[in-house]
Amino acid sequence: MIGPVSSLRAMTQHADSPPTDAPSPEHERGEPTPGMPGVGRLVGLDLARGLAVFGMYAVHVGPAPGQDGVIGFLMELAQGRSSALFAVLAGFAVALITGRRTPKTGLAGRQAVAKVIIRAVILLALGTALTMTGTPVVPILAFYGLFFLLVLPLYRLGAKPLALIAAGWALIGPQLLYALKPVVGDRVFLSYGQADGLVSLFFTGGYPALTWVPFVLAGMAVARCDLAATTVRIRLALTGVALAVTGYGGSWLALRLVPGAAEAVRKAEEGSGMSSMSSVSPDSIGIFGDSPAGMLAAAPHSEATLSIVGATGVAILVITACLAAMDAFPRLRRLAGPVIAVGSMSLTAYVYHIVAIWLLNTEEATVQPLYILLGFIASVTVLATIWSRFFQRGPLEWLMGRATEMARRVQ
């Protein structure tokens, strides 16, 4: 079995040497780069973002996970993994703004850094505002703003060092977070309408930076690769498989081979008192439990190393598949057009569903009939498809772009 570090090293062998907005940023919309067919606009990323949006909708307004049948499986699959996919795509956002294959330097580099900072501040403010609406959802946007700021000092690094830092952070971060529990407290999902503080953003919230930054770094590392090369895509796909098997398979083995681990996790699971709302699976454990055995779990939002590794692998697989499909099957672009339209304005789509939950005054966002989820998906898809016929960017994406124009004043 390929380990996480060796897998990440493998995916970077054809990468360049170093020199949301969240969830989706303003991205490349020009002509394809010479020598990189199909990668100029990276339409596959829009497809991946669209799927991530639908996954977040499933978590927040879909039927409860764990049911029998295909629907229950899909609802469970979306738990934790859709938000992880968003986080990996956030790494792409940073790379696209600061120079995807070759990081920008000089004046262009300083202006790119300013753009990322402006976006981060807006996301922090927007995420806080959404939190204060009082919906039974933990908005991810404020956390994304912090992620952008934390990874920004690393934007000039190439794929290999970014991948190695991501692997090291994934290995150390969860253990450090567990060790800090006596200081920062247990995981706390704040009362509805209560804004996140710095302790929540870094340590105890729904997406603590100490354990979620590796997703962003992994996205930056993937973005640095030559995504037009078939061999690179194959290696990325194999890396995704290796990481998913290492994370989920390793957790499955560990919980059965370590004496008492499975029982300790089960008790932590029962005592966590967590519902599946707010993007948290009913089987969320790890940091929620007092037993170190929880750190062997790969359950969604367990904040354990194996969970991060497995979810990163799934995200890389989804992104690679979307990129390859868009290039290999041109006709699929038309069929997937509505999903791509949603992905091209995923910040707007994400805010739309939280505002809709707020206006509908939904009390238990994740215990809804299937038709509620289908209604959310259908409505945002129709709106995005119509909007994209007349405008290149979604409304919030356009406003974000206008705000970042201030970066041009940087000298």
mmCIF file of N, CA and C in Angstrom, residues 28-145:
data_model
loop_
_atom_site.group_PDB
_atom_site.id
_atom_site.type_symbol
_atom_site.label_atom_id
_atom_site.label_comp_id
_atom_site.label_asym_id
_atom_site.label_seq_id
_atom_site.Cartn_x
_atom_site.Cartn_y
_atom_site.Cartn_z
ATOM 1 N N GLU A 28 -9.858 31.519 -14.234
ATOM 2 C CA GLU A 28 -9.418 31.825 -15.579
ATOM 3 C C GLU A 28 -10.557 31.604 -16.565
ATOM 4 N N ARG A 29 -10.750 32.616 -17.443
ATOM 5 C CA ARG A 29 -11.812 32.499 -18.435
ATOM 6 C C ARG A 29 -11.299 32.867 -19.827
ATOM 7 N N GLY A 30 -9.996 32.921 -19.982
ATOM 8 C CA GLY A 30 -9.448 33.304 -21.276
ATOM 9 C C GLY A 30 -9.255 32.104 -22.176
ATOM 10 N N GLU A 31 -8.466 32.333 -23.210
ATOM 11 C CA GLU A 31 -8.175 31.260 -24.151
ATOM 12 C C GLU A 31 -7.221 30.263 -23.509
ATOM 13 N N PRO A 32 -7.259 29.000 -23.962
ATOM 14 C CA PRO A 32 -6.351 28.012 -23.408
ATOM 15 C C PRO A 32 -4.904 28.444 -23.538
ATOM 16 N N THR A 33 -4.130 28.112 -22.541
ATOM 17 C CA THR A 33 -2.714 28.432 -22.549
ATOM 18 C C THR A 33 -2.014 27.604 -23.621
ATOM 19 N N PRO A 34 -1.113 28.199 -24.403
ATOM 20 C CA PRO A 34 -0.409 27.434 -25.435
ATOM 21 C C PRO A 34 0.275 26.208 -24.852
ATOM 22 N N GLY A 35 0.081 25.075 -25.511
ATOM 23 C CA GLY A 35 0.704 23.848 -25.041
ATOM 24 C C GLY A 35 -0.049 23.172 -23.921
ATOM 25 N N MET A 36 -1.187 23.762 -23.507
ATOM 26 C CA MET A 36 -1.969 23.172 -22.418
ATOM 27 C C MET A 36 -3.430 23.120 -22.849
ATOM 28 N N PRO A 37 -3.785 22.293 -23.820
ATOM 29 C CA PRO A 37 -5.150 22.242 -24.341
ATOM 30 C C PRO A 37 -6.126 21.865 -23.249
ATOM 31 N N GLY A 38 -7.239 22.606 -23.194
ATOM 32 C CA GLY A 38 -8.291 22.257 -22.257
ATOM 33 C C GLY A 38 -8.065 22.739 -20.855
ATOM 34 N N VAL A 39 -6.904 23.327 -20.560
ATOM 35 C CA VAL A 39 -6.631 23.711 -19.182
ATOM 36 C C VAL A 39 -6.754 25.221 -18.982
ATOM 37 N N GLY A 40 -6.881 25.970 -20.108
ATOM 38 C CA GLY A 40 -6.924 27.418 -19.991
ATOM 39 C C GLY A 40 -7.973 27.902 -19.024
ATOM 40 N N ARG A 41 -9.182 27.406 -19.136
ATOM 41 C CA ARG A 41 -10.243 27.831 -18.243
ATOM 42 C C ARG A 41 -10.500 26.787 -17.161
ATOM 43 N N LEU A 42 -10.008 25.575 -17.342
ATOM 44 C CA LEU A 42 -10.206 24.513 -16.362
ATOM 45 C C LEU A 42 -11.685 24.320 -16.070
ATOM 46 N N VAL A 43 -12.454 24.044 -17.129
ATOM 47 C CA VAL A 43 -13.893 23.854 -16.971
ATOM 48 C C VAL A 43 -14.179 22.693 -16.023
ATOM 49 N N GLY A 44 -13.300 21.709 -16.003
ATOM 50 C CA GLY A 44 -13.501 20.579 -15.093
ATOM 51 C C GLY A 44 -13.592 21.005 -13.646
ATOM 52 N N LEU A 45 -12.901 22.100 -13.301
ATOM 53 C CA LEU A 45 -13.007 22.597 -11.927
ATOM 54 C C LEU A 45 -14.406 23.106 -11.630
ATOM 55 N N ASP A 46 -15.039 23.741 -12.616
ATOM 56 C CA ASP A 46 -16.414 24.184 -12.418
ATOM 57 C C ASP A 46 -17.334 22.995 -12.202
ATOM 58 N N LEU A 47 -17.099 21.918 -12.936
ATOM 59 C CA LEU A 47 -17.892 20.709 -12.746
ATOM 60 C C LEU A 47 -17.696 20.160 -11.334
ATOM 61 N N ALA A 48 -16.443 20.125 -10.882
ATOM 62 C CA ALA A 48 -16.161 19.635 -9.525
ATOM 63 C C ALA A 48 -16.807 20.538 -8.478
ATOM 64 N N ARG A 49 -16.758 21.856 -8.693
ATOM 65 C CA ARG A 49 -17.390 22.780 -7.760
ATOM 66 C C ARG A 49 -18.909 22.568 -7.722
ATOM 67 N N GLY A 50 -19.484 22.347 -8.907
ATOM 68 C CA GLY A 50 -20.920 22.096 -8.949
ATOM 69 C C GLY A 50 -21.304 20.858 -8.154
ATOM 70 N N LEU A 51 -20.521 19.793 -8.301
ATOM 71 C CA LEU A 51 -20.782 18.579 -7.534
ATOM 72 C C LEU A 51 -20.612 18.836 -6.037
ATOM 73 N N ALA A 52 -19.604 19.654 -5.677
ATOM 74 C CA ALA A 52 -19.399 19.988 -4.273
ATOM 75 C C ALA A 52 -20.582 20.774 -3.714
ATOM 76 N N VAL A 53 -21.124 21.690 -4.519
ATOM 77 C CA VAL A 53 -22.312 22.444 -4.093
ATOM 78 C C VAL A 53 -23.467 21.497 -3.816
ATOM 79 N N PHE A 54 -23.722 20.583 -4.734
ATOM 80 C CA PHE A 54 -24.813 19.636 -4.535
ATOM 81 C C PHE A 54 -24.565 18.764 -3.300
ATOM 82 N N GLY A 55 -23.293 18.422 -3.061
ATOM 83 C CA GLY A 55 -22.970 17.647 -1.864
ATOM 84 C C GLY A 55 -23.261 18.414 -0.589
ATOM 85 N N MET A 56 -22.927 19.712 -0.577
ATOM 86 C CA MET A 56 -23.230 20.528 0.594
ATOM 87 C C MET A 56 -24.735 20.670 0.789
ATOM 88 N N TYR A 57 -25.475 20.799 -0.310
ATOM 89 C CA TYR A 57 -26.930 20.844 -0.208
ATOM 90 C C TYR A 57 -27.463 19.543 0.415
ATOM 91 N N ALA A 58 -26.898 18.422 -0.020
ATOM 92 C CA ALA A 58 -27.337 17.130 0.508
ATOM 93 C C ALA A 58 -27.112 17.047 2.015
ATOM 94 N N VAL A 59 -25.978 17.587 2.469
ATOM 95 C CA VAL A 59 -25.674 17.554 3.900
ATOM 96 C C VAL A 59 -26.641 18.432 4.682
ATOM 97 N N HIS A 60 -26.965 19.592 4.129
ATOM 98 C CA HIS A 60 -27.721 20.585 4.881
ATOM 99 C C HIS A 60 -29.232 20.474 4.754
ATOM 100 N N VAL A 61 -29.733 20.008 3.609
ATOM 101 C CA VAL A 61 -31.184 19.944 3.426
ATOM 102 C C VAL A 61 -31.635 18.598 2.870
ATOM 103 N N GLY A 62 -30.775 17.596 2.916
ATOM 104 C CA GLY A 62 -31.131 16.291 2.393
ATOM 105 C C GLY A 62 -31.646 15.363 3.476
ATOM 106 N N PRO A 63 -32.103 14.181 3.081
ATOM 107 C CA PRO A 63 -32.522 13.171 4.048
ATOM 108 C C PRO A 63 -31.364 12.788 4.964
ATOM 109 N N ALA A 64 -31.697 12.259 6.118
ATOM 110 C CA ALA A 64 -30.661 11.849 7.062
ATOM 111 C C ALA A 64 -29.825 10.726 6.462
ATOM 112 N N PRO A 65 -28.505 10.748 6.690
ATOM 113 C CA PRO A 65 -27.642 9.686 6.149
ATOM 114 C C PRO A 65 -27.847 8.387 6.917
ATOM 115 N N GLY A 66 -27.292 7.314 6.387
ATOM 116 C CA GLY A 66 -27.347 6.038 7.085
ATOM 117 C C GLY A 66 -28.551 5.198 6.738
ATOM 118 N N GLN A 67 -29.440 5.695 5.875
ATOM 119 C CA GLN A 67 -30.590 4.895 5.486
ATOM 120 C C GLN A 67 -30.156 3.811 4.507
ATOM 121 N N ASP A 68 -31.004 2.809 4.361
ATOM 122 C CA ASP A 68 -30.723 1.759 3.390
ATOM 123 C C ASP A 68 -30.978 2.272 1.978
ATOM 124 N N GLY A 69 -30.271 1.718 1.030
ATOM 125 C CA GLY A 69 -30.503 2.066 -0.352
ATOM 126 C C GLY A 69 -29.539 3.105 -0.884
ATOM 127 N N VAL A 70 -29.734 3.450 -2.155
ATOM 128 C CA VAL A 70 -28.829 4.365 -2.854
ATOM 129 C C VAL A 70 -28.864 5.756 -2.237
ATOM 130 N N ILE A 71 -30.066 6.243 -1.903
ATOM 131 C CA ILE A 71 -30.186 7.590 -1.355
ATOM 132 C C ILE A 71 -29.409 7.709 -0.049
ATOM 133 N N GLY A 72 -29.556 6.735 0.836
ATOM 134 C CA GLY A 72 -28.821 6.760 2.092
ATOM 135 C C GLY A 72 -27.323 6.725 1.875
ATOM 136 N N PHE A 73 -26.884 5.925 0.894
ATOM 137 C CA PHE A 73 -25.459 5.851 0.593
ATOM 138 C C PHE A 73 -24.934 7.188 0.098
ATOM 139 N N LEU A 74 -25.681 7.843 -0.801
ATOM 140 C CA LEU A 74 -25.249 9.128 -1.336
ATOM 141 C C LEU A 74 -25.223 10.209 -0.258
ATOM 142 N N MET A 75 -26.209 10.180 0.635
ATOM 143 C CA MET A 75 -26.232 11.166 1.719
ATOM 144 C C MET A 75 -25.028 10.969 2.643
ATOM 145 N N GLU A 76 -24.696 9.718 2.914
ATOM 146 C CA GLU A 76 -23.537 9.431 3.758
ATOM 147 C C GLU A 76 -22.246 9.809 3.042
ATOM 148 N N LEU A 77 -22.195 9.574 1.743
ATOM 149 C CA LEU A 77 -20.998 9.893 0.970
ATOM 150 C C LEU A 77 -20.718 11.395 0.983
ATOM 151 N N ALA A 78 -21.786 12.195 1.017
ATOM 152 C CA ALA A 78 -21.612 13.649 1.005
ATOM 153 C C ALA A 78 -21.098 14.190 2.332
ATOM 154 N N GLN A 79 -21.334 13.452 3.414
ATOM 155 C CA GLN A 79 -20.947 13.941 4.736
ATOM 156 C C GLN A 79 -19.435 14.151 4.831
ATOM 157 N N GLY A 80 -19.015 15.372 5.091
ATOM 158 C CA GLY A 80 -17.597 15.657 5.286
ATOM 159 C C GLY A 80 -16.797 15.733 3.998
ATOM 160 N N ARG A 81 -17.127 14.891 3.025
ATOM 161 C CA ARG A 81 -16.328 14.833 1.803
ATOM 162 C C ARG A 81 -16.627 16.006 0.877
ATOM 163 N N SER A 82 -17.867 16.475 0.843
ATOM 164 C CA SER A 82 -18.180 17.624 -0.011
ATOM 165 C C SER A 82 -17.485 18.880 0.494
ATOM 166 N N SER A 83 -17.449 19.080 1.810
ATOM 167 C CA SER A 83 -16.742 20.246 2.351
ATOM 168 C C SER A 83 -15.241 20.099 2.169
ATOM 169 N N ALA A 84 -14.720 18.867 2.249
ATOM 170 C CA ALA A 84 -13.297 18.643 1.989
ATOM 171 C C ALA A 84 -12.967 18.961 0.535
ATOM 172 N N LEU A 85 -13.864 18.592 -0.389
ATOM 173 C CA LEU A 85 -13.668 18.916 -1.801
ATOM 174 C C LEU A 85 -13.642 20.427 -1.996
ATOM 175 N N PHE A 86 -14.529 21.144 -1.304
ATOM 176 C CA PHE A 86 -14.505 22.598 -1.357
ATOM 177 C C PHE A 86 -13.157 23.136 -0.885
ATOM 178 N N ALA A 87 -12.643 22.568 0.185
ATOM 179 C CA ALA A 87 -11.377 23.058 0.738
ATOM 180 C C ALA A 87 -10.222 22.805 -0.224
ATOM 181 N N VAL A 88 -10.202 21.640 -0.864
ATOM 182 C CA VAL A 88 -9.159 21.361 -1.843
ATOM 183 C C VAL A 88 -9.283 22.330 -3.022
ATOM 184 N N LEU A 89 -10.505 22.608 -3.453
ATOM 185 C CA LEU A 89 -10.717 23.564 -4.534
ATOM 186 C C LEU A 89 -10.334 24.975 -4.110
ATOM 187 N N ALA A 90 -10.424 25.266 -2.812
ATOM 188 C CA ALA A 90 -9.955 26.565 -2.325
ATOM 189 C C ALA A 90 -8.457 26.708 -2.562
ATOM 190 N N GLY A 91 -7.723 25.609 -2.449
ATOM 191 C CA GLY A 91 -6.300 25.647 -2.773
ATOM 192 C C GLY A 91 -6.075 25.990 -4.232
ATOM 193 N N PHE A 92 -6.930 25.446 -5.117
ATOM 194 C CA PHE A 92 -6.869 25.823 -6.522
ATOM 195 C C PHE A 92 -7.099 27.320 -6.676
ATOM 196 N N ALA A 93 -8.035 27.872 -5.881
ATOM 197 C CA ALA A 93 -8.342 29.303 -5.969
ATOM 198 C C ALA A 93 -7.098 30.136 -5.692
ATOM 199 N N VAL A 94 -6.388 29.794 -4.636
ATOM 200 C CA VAL A 94 -5.174 30.538 -4.296
ATOM 201 C C VAL A 94 -4.147 30.414 -5.411
ATOM 202 N N ALA A 95 -4.000 29.208 -5.958
ATOM 203 C CA ALA A 95 -3.018 28.992 -7.030
ATOM 204 C C ALA A 95 -3.404 29.740 -8.293
ATOM 205 N N LEU A 96 -4.687 29.767 -8.631
ATOM 206 C CA LEU A 96 -5.120 30.469 -9.836
ATOM 207 C C LEU A 96 -4.901 31.969 -9.712
ATOM 208 N N ILE A 97 -5.132 32.508 -8.534
ATOM 209 C CA ILE A 97 -4.967 33.946 -8.339
ATOM 210 C C ILE A 97 -3.487 34.333 -8.353
ATOM 211 N N THR A 98 -2.663 33.520 -7.729
ATOM 212 C CA THR A 98 -1.248 33.873 -7.561
ATOM 213 C C THR A 98 -0.344 33.312 -8.655
ATOM 214 N N GLY A 99 -0.929 32.606 -9.627
ATOM 215 C CA GLY A 99 -0.121 32.030 -10.709
ATOM 216 C C GLY A 99 -0.140 30.528 -10.609
ATOM 217 N N ARG A 100 -0.883 29.847 -11.487
ATOM 218 C CA ARG A 100 -1.139 28.422 -11.279
ATOM 219 C C ARG A 100 0.119 27.577 -11.408
ATOM 220 N N ARG A 101 0.764 27.600 -12.581
ATOM 221 C CA ARG A 101 1.957 26.787 -12.772
ATOM 222 C C ARG A 101 3.207 27.493 -12.279
ATOM 223 N N THR A 102 3.267 28.806 -12.512
ATOM 224 C CA THR A 102 4.427 29.596 -12.106
ATOM 225 C C THR A 102 3.969 30.749 -11.232
ATOM 226 N N PRO A 103 4.244 30.714 -9.937
ATOM 227 C CA PRO A 103 3.807 31.786 -9.029
ATOM 228 C C PRO A 103 4.293 33.152 -9.485
ATOM 229 N N LYS A 104 3.431 34.138 -9.378
ATOM 230 C CA LYS A 104 3.765 35.497 -9.792
ATOM 231 C C LYS A 104 4.770 36.117 -8.831
ATOM 232 N N THR A 105 5.604 36.992 -9.366
ATOM 233 C CA THR A 105 6.598 37.692 -8.558
ATOM 234 C C THR A 105 6.530 39.177 -8.869
ATOM 235 N N GLY A 106 7.314 39.963 -8.148
ATOM 236 C CA GLY A 106 7.363 41.391 -8.397
ATOM 237 C C GLY A 106 6.034 42.064 -8.124
ATOM 238 N N LEU A 107 5.701 43.063 -8.938
ATOM 239 C CA LEU A 107 4.460 43.804 -8.763
ATOM 240 C C LEU A 107 3.251 42.900 -8.920
ATOM 241 N N ALA A 108 3.282 42.013 -9.928
ATOM 242 C CA ALA A 108 2.166 41.089 -10.137
ATOM 243 C C ALA A 108 1.954 40.197 -8.917
ATOM 244 N N GLY A 109 3.054 39.765 -8.305
ATOM 245 C CA GLY A 109 2.951 38.939 -7.118
ATOM 246 C C GLY A 109 2.351 39.687 -5.939
ATOM 247 N N ARG A 110 2.779 40.934 -5.752
ATOM 248 C CA ARG A 110 2.239 41.731 -4.648
ATOM 249 C C ARG A 110 0.752 42.013 -4.841
ATOM 250 N N GLN A 111 0.354 42.271 -6.068
ATOM 251 C CA GLN A 111 -1.061 42.514 -6.329
ATOM 252 C C GLN A 111 -1.887 41.241 -6.153
ATOM 253 N N ALA A 112 -1.323 40.104 -6.529
ATOM 254 C CA ALA A 112 -2.016 38.833 -6.330
ATOM 255 C C ALA A 112 -2.213 38.553 -4.845
ATOM 256 N N VAL A 113 -1.177 38.819 -4.045
ATOM 257 C CA VAL A 113 -1.284 38.642 -2.597
ATOM 258 C C VAL A 113 -2.377 39.553 -2.047
ATOM 259 N N ALA A 114 -2.433 40.777 -2.525
ATOM 260 C CA ALA A 114 -3.465 41.714 -2.077
ATOM 261 C C ALA A 114 -4.858 41.195 -2.438
ATOM 262 N N LYS A 115 -4.988 40.605 -3.619
ATOM 263 C CA LYS A 115 -6.273 40.036 -4.025
ATOM 264 C C LYS A 115 -6.723 38.943 -3.059
ATOM 265 N N VAL A 116 -5.801 38.056 -2.708
ATOM 266 C CA VAL A 116 -6.143 36.972 -1.790
ATOM 267 C C VAL A 116 -6.544 37.529 -0.430
ATOM 268 N N ILE A 117 -5.832 38.535 0.046
ATOM 269 C CA ILE A 117 -6.147 39.127 1.349
ATOM 270 C C ILE A 117 -7.524 39.779 1.321
ATOM 271 N N ILE A 118 -7.831 40.505 0.243
ATOM 272 C CA ILE A 118 -9.145 41.144 0.129
ATOM 273 C C ILE A 118 -10.245 40.090 0.137
ATOM 274 N N ARG A 119 -10.055 39.026 -0.628
ATOM 275 C CA ARG A 119 -11.038 37.954 -0.660
ATOM 276 C C ARG A 119 -11.200 37.329 0.729
ATOM 277 N N ALA A 120 -10.093 37.118 1.417
ATOM 278 C CA ALA A 120 -10.153 36.500 2.736
ATOM 279 C C ALA A 120 -10.951 37.359 3.717
ATOM 280 N N VAL A 121 -10.717 38.666 3.684
ATOM 281 C CA VAL A 121 -11.440 39.568 4.587
ATOM 282 C C VAL A 121 -12.935 39.553 4.273
ATOM 283 N N ILE A 122 -13.281 39.565 2.987
ATOM 284 C CA ILE A 122 -14.691 39.533 2.595
ATOM 285 C C ILE A 122 -15.333 38.228 3.042
ATOM 286 N N LEU A 123 -14.619 37.121 2.892
ATOM 287 C CA LEU A 123 -15.161 35.826 3.299
ATOM 288 C C LEU A 123 -15.360 35.754 4.807
ATOM 289 N N LEU A 124 -14.422 36.295 5.558
ATOM 290 C CA LEU A 124 -14.580 36.325 7.011
ATOM 291 C C LEU A 124 -15.831 37.105 7.394
ATOM 292 N N ALA A 125 -16.044 38.252 6.755
ATOM 293 C CA ALA A 125 -17.212 39.074 7.066
ATOM 294 C C ALA A 125 -18.503 38.400 6.612
ATOM 295 N N LEU A 126 -18.493 37.849 5.390
ATOM 296 C CA LEU A 126 -19.680 37.197 4.863
ATOM 297 C C LEU A 126 -20.028 35.949 5.663
ATOM 298 N N GLY A 127 -19.010 35.161 6.013
ATOM 299 C CA GLY A 127 -19.253 33.970 6.811
ATOM 300 C C GLY A 127 -19.819 34.295 8.178
ATOM 301 N N THR A 128 -19.314 35.368 8.798
ATOM 302 C CA THR A 128 -19.838 35.793 10.097
ATOM 303 C C THR A 128 -21.293 36.233 9.972
ATOM 304 N N ALA A 129 -21.605 36.970 8.899
ATOM 305 C CA ALA A 129 -22.978 37.416 8.684
ATOM 306 C C ALA A 129 -23.924 36.230 8.492
ATOM 307 N N LEU A 130 -23.495 35.233 7.735
ATOM 308 C CA LEU A 130 -24.331 34.052 7.520
ATOM 309 C C LEU A 130 -24.523 33.271 8.818
ATOM 310 N N THR A 131 -23.476 33.210 9.634
ATOM 311 C CA THR A 131 -23.593 32.521 10.916
ATOM 312 C C THR A 131 -24.636 33.190 11.793
ATOM 313 N N MET A 132 -24.682 34.501 11.754
ATOM 314 C CA MET A 132 -25.590 35.248 12.616
ATOM 315 C C MET A 132 -27.038 35.239 12.129
ATOM 316 N N THR A 133 -27.295 34.618 10.969
ATOM 317 C CA THR A 133 -28.683 34.474 10.534
ATOM 318 C C THR A 133 -29.444 33.486 11.399
ATOM 319 N N GLY A 134 -28.714 32.602 12.101
ATOM 320 C CA GLY A 134 -29.367 31.659 12.990
ATOM 321 C C GLY A 134 -29.813 30.377 12.331
ATOM 322 N N THR A 135 -29.299 30.055 11.137
ATOM 323 C CA THR A 135 -29.665 28.794 10.493
ATOM 324 C C THR A 135 -28.959 27.634 11.180
ATOM 325 N N PRO A 136 -29.534 26.427 11.124
ATOM 326 C CA PRO A 136 -28.891 25.254 11.722
ATOM 327 C C PRO A 136 -27.770 24.710 10.855
ATOM 328 N N VAL A 137 -26.943 25.603 10.336
ATOM 329 C CA VAL A 137 -25.808 25.247 9.480
ATOM 330 C C VAL A 137 -24.602 26.031 9.971
ATOM 331 N N VAL A 138 -23.433 25.387 9.984
ATOM 332 C CA VAL A 138 -22.193 26.098 10.302
ATOM 333 C C VAL A 138 -21.576 26.543 8.982
ATOM 334 N N PRO A 139 -21.738 27.817 8.588
ATOM 335 C CA PRO A 139 -21.186 28.271 7.305
ATOM 336 C C PRO A 139 -19.666 28.128 7.286
ATOM 337 N N ILE A 140 -19.163 27.711 6.149
ATOM 338 C CA ILE A 140 -17.732 27.446 6.036
ATOM 339 C C ILE A 140 -16.946 28.672 5.591
ATOM 340 N N LEU A 141 -17.630 29.731 5.170
ATOM 341 C CA LEU A 141 -16.947 30.838 4.513
ATOM 342 C C LEU A 141 -15.946 31.551 5.407
ATOM 343 N N ALA A 142 -16.298 31.803 6.675
ATOM 344 C CA ALA A 142 -15.354 32.487 7.567
ATOM 345 C C ALA A 142 -14.099 31.648 7.757
ATOM 346 N N PHE A 143 -14.267 30.336 7.855
ATOM 347 C CA PHE A 143 -13.114 29.448 7.969
ATOM 348 C C PHE A 143 -12.261 29.536 6.701
ATOM 349 N N TYR A 144 -12.922 29.607 5.532
ATOM 350 C CA TYR A 144 -12.179 29.717 4.283
ATOM 351 C C TYR A 144 -11.335 30.971 4.251
ATOM 352 N N GLY A 145 -11.903 32.071 4.746
ATOM 353 C CA GLY A 145 -11.135 33.310 4.778
ATOM 354 C C GLY A 145 -9.857 33.151 5.573
#
